[in-house]
């Protein structure tokens, strides 16, 4: 397909529909992110910006889930990265498991990780299937950017509304979470500088996103770019 002998869809036709290959690529990318540990570093880095204010920590956690959607294409993978951080913040700040803020963190991140998967075509297996259904049943092929333009803005609105709703329904017992901010700084210090495996993962992600954005100009589909990224990880 890269040499223009046949199209990518024709090249993989004997092994299944084109969107199946994008689904396979997303699972490989998710495992690569988990092995590299890059998602945890990104999450902690964003939380550090929130300082110790409870409301901003909650917003940062929801934002972390949205950002990870671009890099971890499974809801379970995103939760697996964020949940230990939520529990670490609660423990370091002396927040009991049944507190309002703990409830807001866990309910907010779980709802956001599902909704955020809708905003990016590679955000979840169901989204990949949906894009494939459009191509198979309606003959409409979504590009990475066209899907994001259509479905990502409602995700942003959802996250902001959810944030305000959680603060109203589960008002934090304390506005200052100094212990949580200290936990985030300590964890980042423990991680140290970027490791070689994290740099490689970043390089693969950057190359893949370039292809997802400008690839359609060269007739490189979203599934083809994702598969190239997965092959680079292997």
One Martini backbone bead per residue (centre of mass of N, CA, C, O) as a GRO file, in nm:
protein
  234
    1UNK     BB    1   0.056   0.063  -0.020
    2UNK     BB    2   0.304   0.260  -0.006
    3UNK     BB    3   0.371   0.187  -0.328
    4UNK     BB    4   0.087   0.186  -0.488
    5UNK     BB    5  -0.024  -0.096  -0.576
    6UNK     BB    6  -0.231  -0.079  -0.342
    7UNK     BB    7  -0.458  -0.046  -0.127
    8UNK     BB    8  -0.506  -0.087   0.201
    9UNK     BB    9  -0.782  -0.229   0.180
   10UNK     BB   10  -0.678  -0.448  -0.022
   11UNK     BB   11  -0.437  -0.560   0.146
   12UNK     BB   12  -0.647  -0.647   0.406
   13UNK     BB   13  -0.900  -0.809   0.299
   14UNK     BB   14  -0.801  -1.111   0.378
   15UNK     BB   15  -0.811  -1.019   0.715
   16UNK     BB   16  -1.017  -0.782   0.701
   17UNK     BB   17  -1.124  -0.508   0.795
   18UNK     BB   18  -0.977  -0.206   0.833
   19UNK     BB   19  -1.072  -0.141   1.134
   20UNK     BB   20  -0.939  -0.389   1.269
   21UNK     BB   21  -0.646  -0.275   1.250
   22UNK     BB   22  -0.694  -0.034   1.435
   23UNK     BB   23  -0.771  -0.199   1.681
   24UNK     BB   24  -0.503  -0.352   1.705
   25UNK     BB   25  -0.323  -0.100   1.731
   26UNK     BB   26  -0.447   0.013   1.997
   27UNK     BB   27  -0.355  -0.221   2.179
   28UNK     BB   28  -0.051  -0.182   2.134
   29UNK     BB   29  -0.038   0.113   2.231
   30UNK     BB   30  -0.145   0.065   2.517
   31UNK     BB   31   0.087  -0.125   2.603
   32UNK     BB   32   0.317   0.074   2.551
   33UNK     BB   33   0.229   0.286   2.759
   34UNK     BB   34   0.238   0.096   3.004
   35UNK     BB   35   0.541   0.013   2.978
   36UNK     BB   36   0.664   0.310   2.978
   37UNK     BB   37   0.499   0.521   3.179
   38UNK     BB   38   0.397   0.795   3.047
   39UNK     BB   39   0.112   0.851   3.160
   40UNK     BB   40   0.195   0.907   3.455
   41UNK     BB   41   0.371   1.156   3.398
   42UNK     BB   42   0.152   1.330   3.269
   43UNK     BB   43  -0.045   1.330   3.506
   44UNK     BB   44   0.147   1.454   3.719
   45UNK     BB   45   0.215   1.714   3.562
   46UNK     BB   46  -0.077   1.828   3.560
   47UNK     BB   47  -0.126   1.821   3.872
   48UNK     BB   48   0.093   2.026   3.952
   49UNK     BB   49  -0.065   2.278   3.837
   50UNK     BB   50  -0.296   2.268   4.068
   51UNK     BB   51  -0.177   2.205   4.328
   52UNK     BB   52  -0.394   2.225   4.637
   53UNK     BB   53  -0.664   2.262   4.500
   54UNK     BB   54  -0.945   2.081   4.486
   55UNK     BB   55  -1.087   2.184   4.227
   56UNK     BB   56  -0.828   2.169   4.042
   57UNK     BB   57  -0.767   1.872   4.083
   58UNK     BB   58  -1.026   1.767   3.955
   59UNK     BB   59  -0.988   1.902   3.679
   60UNK     BB   60  -0.713   1.769   3.618
   61UNK     BB   61  -0.812   1.477   3.617
   62UNK     BB   62  -1.006   1.512   3.380
   63UNK     BB   63  -0.786   1.619   3.184
   64UNK     BB   64  -0.607   1.370   3.188
   65UNK     BB   65  -0.806   1.178   3.053
   66UNK     BB   66  -0.827   1.335   2.788
   67UNK     BB   67  -0.527   1.326   2.710
   68UNK     BB   68  -0.500   1.008   2.722
   69UNK     BB   69  -0.687   0.948   2.477
   70UNK     BB   70  -0.451   1.009   2.262
   71UNK     BB   71  -0.262   0.750   2.391
   72UNK     BB   72  -0.502   0.573   2.530
   73UNK     BB   73  -0.724   0.345   2.351
   74UNK     BB   74  -0.846   0.273   2.651
   75UNK     BB   75  -1.037   0.283   2.926
   76UNK     BB   76  -0.886   0.083   3.109
   77UNK     BB   77  -0.604   0.215   3.073
   78UNK     BB   78  -0.674   0.492   3.196
   79UNK     BB   79  -0.769   0.395   3.474
   80UNK     BB   80  -0.505   0.243   3.550
   81UNK     BB   81  -0.344   0.523   3.568
   82UNK     BB   82  -0.538   0.705   3.759
   83UNK     BB   83  -0.624   0.552   4.017
   84UNK     BB   84  -0.356   0.549   4.184
   85UNK     BB   85  -0.347   0.861   4.203
   86UNK     BB   86  -0.606   0.907   4.356
   87UNK     BB   87  -0.527   0.732   4.602
   88UNK     BB   88  -0.266   0.889   4.670
   89UNK     BB   89  -0.397   1.162   4.728
   90UNK     BB   90  -0.591   1.072   4.950
   91UNK     BB   91  -0.375   0.962   5.143
   92UNK     BB   92  -0.187   1.217   5.164
   93UNK     BB   93  -0.446   1.410   5.254
   94UNK     BB   94  -0.642   1.244   5.450
   95UNK     BB   95  -0.869   1.095   5.280
   96UNK     BB   96  -1.140   0.928   5.298
   97UNK     BB   97  -1.308   0.706   5.098
   98UNK     BB   98  -1.610   0.844   5.179
   99UNK     BB   99  -1.561   1.106   5.065
  100UNK     BB  100  -1.644   1.351   4.853
  101UNK     BB  101  -1.375   1.373   4.695
  102UNK     BB  102  -1.341   1.075   4.631
  103UNK     BB  103  -1.601   1.049   4.472
  104UNK     BB  104  -1.543   1.264   4.258
  105UNK     BB  105  -1.291   1.133   4.140
  106UNK     BB  106  -1.410   0.850   4.058
  107UNK     BB  107  -1.660   0.940   3.901
  108UNK     BB  108  -1.523   1.138   3.704
  109UNK     BB  109  -1.311   0.949   3.567
  110UNK     BB  110  -1.508   0.728   3.468
  111UNK     BB  111  -1.688   0.911   3.290
  112UNK     BB  112  -1.467   1.048   3.117
  113UNK     BB  113  -1.335   0.795   2.981
  114UNK     BB  114  -1.589   0.729   2.814
  115UNK     BB  115  -1.650   1.006   2.673
  116UNK     BB  116  -1.365   1.061   2.548
  117UNK     BB  117  -1.376   0.818   2.340
  118UNK     BB  118  -1.563   0.983   2.135
  119UNK     BB  119  -1.363   1.229   2.042
  120UNK     BB  120  -1.179   0.987   1.935
  121UNK     BB  121  -1.128   0.745   1.701
  122UNK     BB  122  -0.899   0.600   1.910
  123UNK     BB  123  -1.039   0.596   2.212
  124UNK     BB  124  -1.207   0.327   2.127
  125UNK     BB  125  -1.345   0.045   2.018
  126UNK     BB  126  -1.630   0.161   1.956
  127UNK     BB  127  -1.526   0.394   1.774
  128UNK     BB  128  -1.398   0.221   1.560
  129UNK     BB  129  -1.657   0.073   1.483
  130UNK     BB  130  -1.816   0.324   1.400
  131UNK     BB  131  -1.630   0.409   1.169
  132UNK     BB  132  -1.667   0.140   1.015
  133UNK     BB  133  -1.975   0.166   0.975
  134UNK     BB  134  -1.970   0.416   0.801
  135UNK     BB  135  -1.805   0.284   0.569
  136UNK     BB  136  -1.991   0.030   0.517
  137UNK     BB  137  -2.296   0.165   0.522
  138UNK     BB  138  -2.231   0.485   0.409
  139UNK     BB  139  -1.942   0.555   0.270
  140UNK     BB  140  -1.791   0.699   0.516
  141UNK     BB  141  -1.471   0.854   0.565
  142UNK     BB  142  -1.287   0.912   0.838
  143UNK     BB  143  -1.090   1.133   0.977
  144UNK     BB  144  -0.924   1.234   1.243
  145UNK     BB  145  -1.009   1.541   1.228
  146UNK     BB  146  -1.314   1.514   1.160
  147UNK     BB  147  -1.395   1.365   1.415
  148UNK     BB  148  -1.291   1.574   1.621
  149UNK     BB  149  -1.464   1.815   1.518
  150UNK     BB  150  -1.742   1.668   1.586
  151UNK     BB  151  -1.678   1.522   1.900
  152UNK     BB  152  -1.493   1.694   2.100
  153UNK     BB  153  -1.652   1.945   2.204
  154UNK     BB  154  -1.864   1.786   2.380
  155UNK     BB  155  -1.651   1.680   2.579
  156UNK     BB  156  -1.567   1.949   2.700
  157UNK     BB  157  -1.846   2.024   2.806
  158UNK     BB  158  -1.887   1.777   2.984
  159UNK     BB  159  -1.647   1.822   3.177
  160UNK     BB  160  -1.733   2.101   3.288
  161UNK     BB  161  -2.009   2.013   3.395
  162UNK     BB  162  -1.912   1.782   3.577
  163UNK     BB  163  -1.733   1.949   3.761
  164UNK     BB  164  -1.957   2.132   3.876
  165UNK     BB  165  -2.145   1.903   3.972
  166UNK     BB  166  -1.951   1.766   4.172
  167UNK     BB  167  -1.908   2.019   4.354
  168UNK     BB  168  -2.212   2.028   4.437
  169UNK     BB  169  -2.268   1.729   4.532
  170UNK     BB  170  -1.936   1.706   4.624
  171UNK     BB  171  -1.819   1.884   4.849
  172UNK     BB  172  -1.536   1.965   4.974
  173UNK     BB  173  -1.403   1.953   5.291
  174UNK     BB  174  -1.141   2.068   5.144
  175UNK     BB  175  -0.954   2.320   4.972
  176UNK     BB  176  -0.683   2.199   5.092
  177UNK     BB  177  -0.412   1.976   4.938
  178UNK     BB  178  -0.109   1.945   5.039
  179UNK     BB  179  -0.052   1.639   5.040
  180UNK     BB  180  -0.117   1.593   4.738
  181UNK     BB  181   0.104   1.780   4.622
  182UNK     BB  182   0.339   1.628   4.752
  183UNK     BB  183   0.292   1.358   4.613
  184UNK     BB  184   0.335   1.453   4.323
  185UNK     BB  185   0.626   1.557   4.357
  186UNK     BB  186   0.749   1.291   4.458
  187UNK     BB  187   0.678   1.118   4.210
  188UNK     BB  188   0.835   1.287   4.003
  189UNK     BB  189   1.109   1.257   4.143
  190UNK     BB  190   1.114   0.944   4.121
  191UNK     BB  191   1.114   0.930   3.805
  192UNK     BB  192   1.261   1.150   3.676
  193UNK     BB  193   1.382   1.145   3.392
  194UNK     BB  194   1.360   1.060   3.088
  195UNK     BB  195   1.336   0.767   2.944
  196UNK     BB  196   1.411   0.593   2.667
  197UNK     BB  197   1.128   0.458   2.637
  198UNK     BB  198   0.974   0.731   2.643
  199UNK     BB  199   1.106   0.860   2.397
  200UNK     BB  200   1.013   0.645   2.195
  201UNK     BB  201   0.712   0.679   2.242
  202UNK     BB  202   0.699   0.977   2.159
  203UNK     BB  203   0.804   0.936   1.870
  204UNK     BB  204   0.578   0.751   1.773
  205UNK     BB  205   0.342   0.939   1.836
  206UNK     BB  206   0.431   1.177   1.663
  207UNK     BB  207   0.438   1.029   1.391
  208UNK     BB  208   0.141   0.933   1.398
  209UNK     BB  209   0.007   1.217   1.416
  210UNK     BB  210   0.111   1.324   1.154
  211UNK     BB  211  -0.035   1.109   0.981
  212UNK     BB  212  -0.323   1.169   1.083
  213UNK     BB  213  -0.322   1.469   0.974
  214UNK     BB  214  -0.150   1.445   0.675
  215UNK     BB  215  -0.201   1.165   0.534
  216UNK     BB  216  -0.448   1.214   0.337
  217UNK     BB  217  -0.267   1.357   0.120
  218UNK     BB  218  -0.119   1.049   0.084
  219UNK     BB  219  -0.331   0.815   0.133
  220UNK     BB  220  -0.326   0.787   0.453
  221UNK     BB  221  -0.479   0.620   0.678
  222UNK     BB  222  -0.562   0.571   0.999
  223UNK     BB  223  -0.503   0.267   1.003
  224UNK     BB  224  -0.224   0.279   0.870
  225UNK     BB  225  -0.087   0.464   1.079
  226UNK     BB  226  -0.141   0.282   1.325
  227UNK     BB  227   0.018   0.034   1.216
  228UNK     BB  228   0.291   0.176   1.196
  229UNK     BB  229   0.313   0.235   1.498
  230UNK     BB  230   0.299  -0.060   1.594
  231UNK     BB  231   0.548  -0.158   1.434
  232UNK     BB  232   0.750   0.032   1.572
  233UNK     BB  233   0.719  -0.095   1.854
  234UNK     BB  234   0.810  -0.388   1.757
   0.00000   0.00000   0.00000
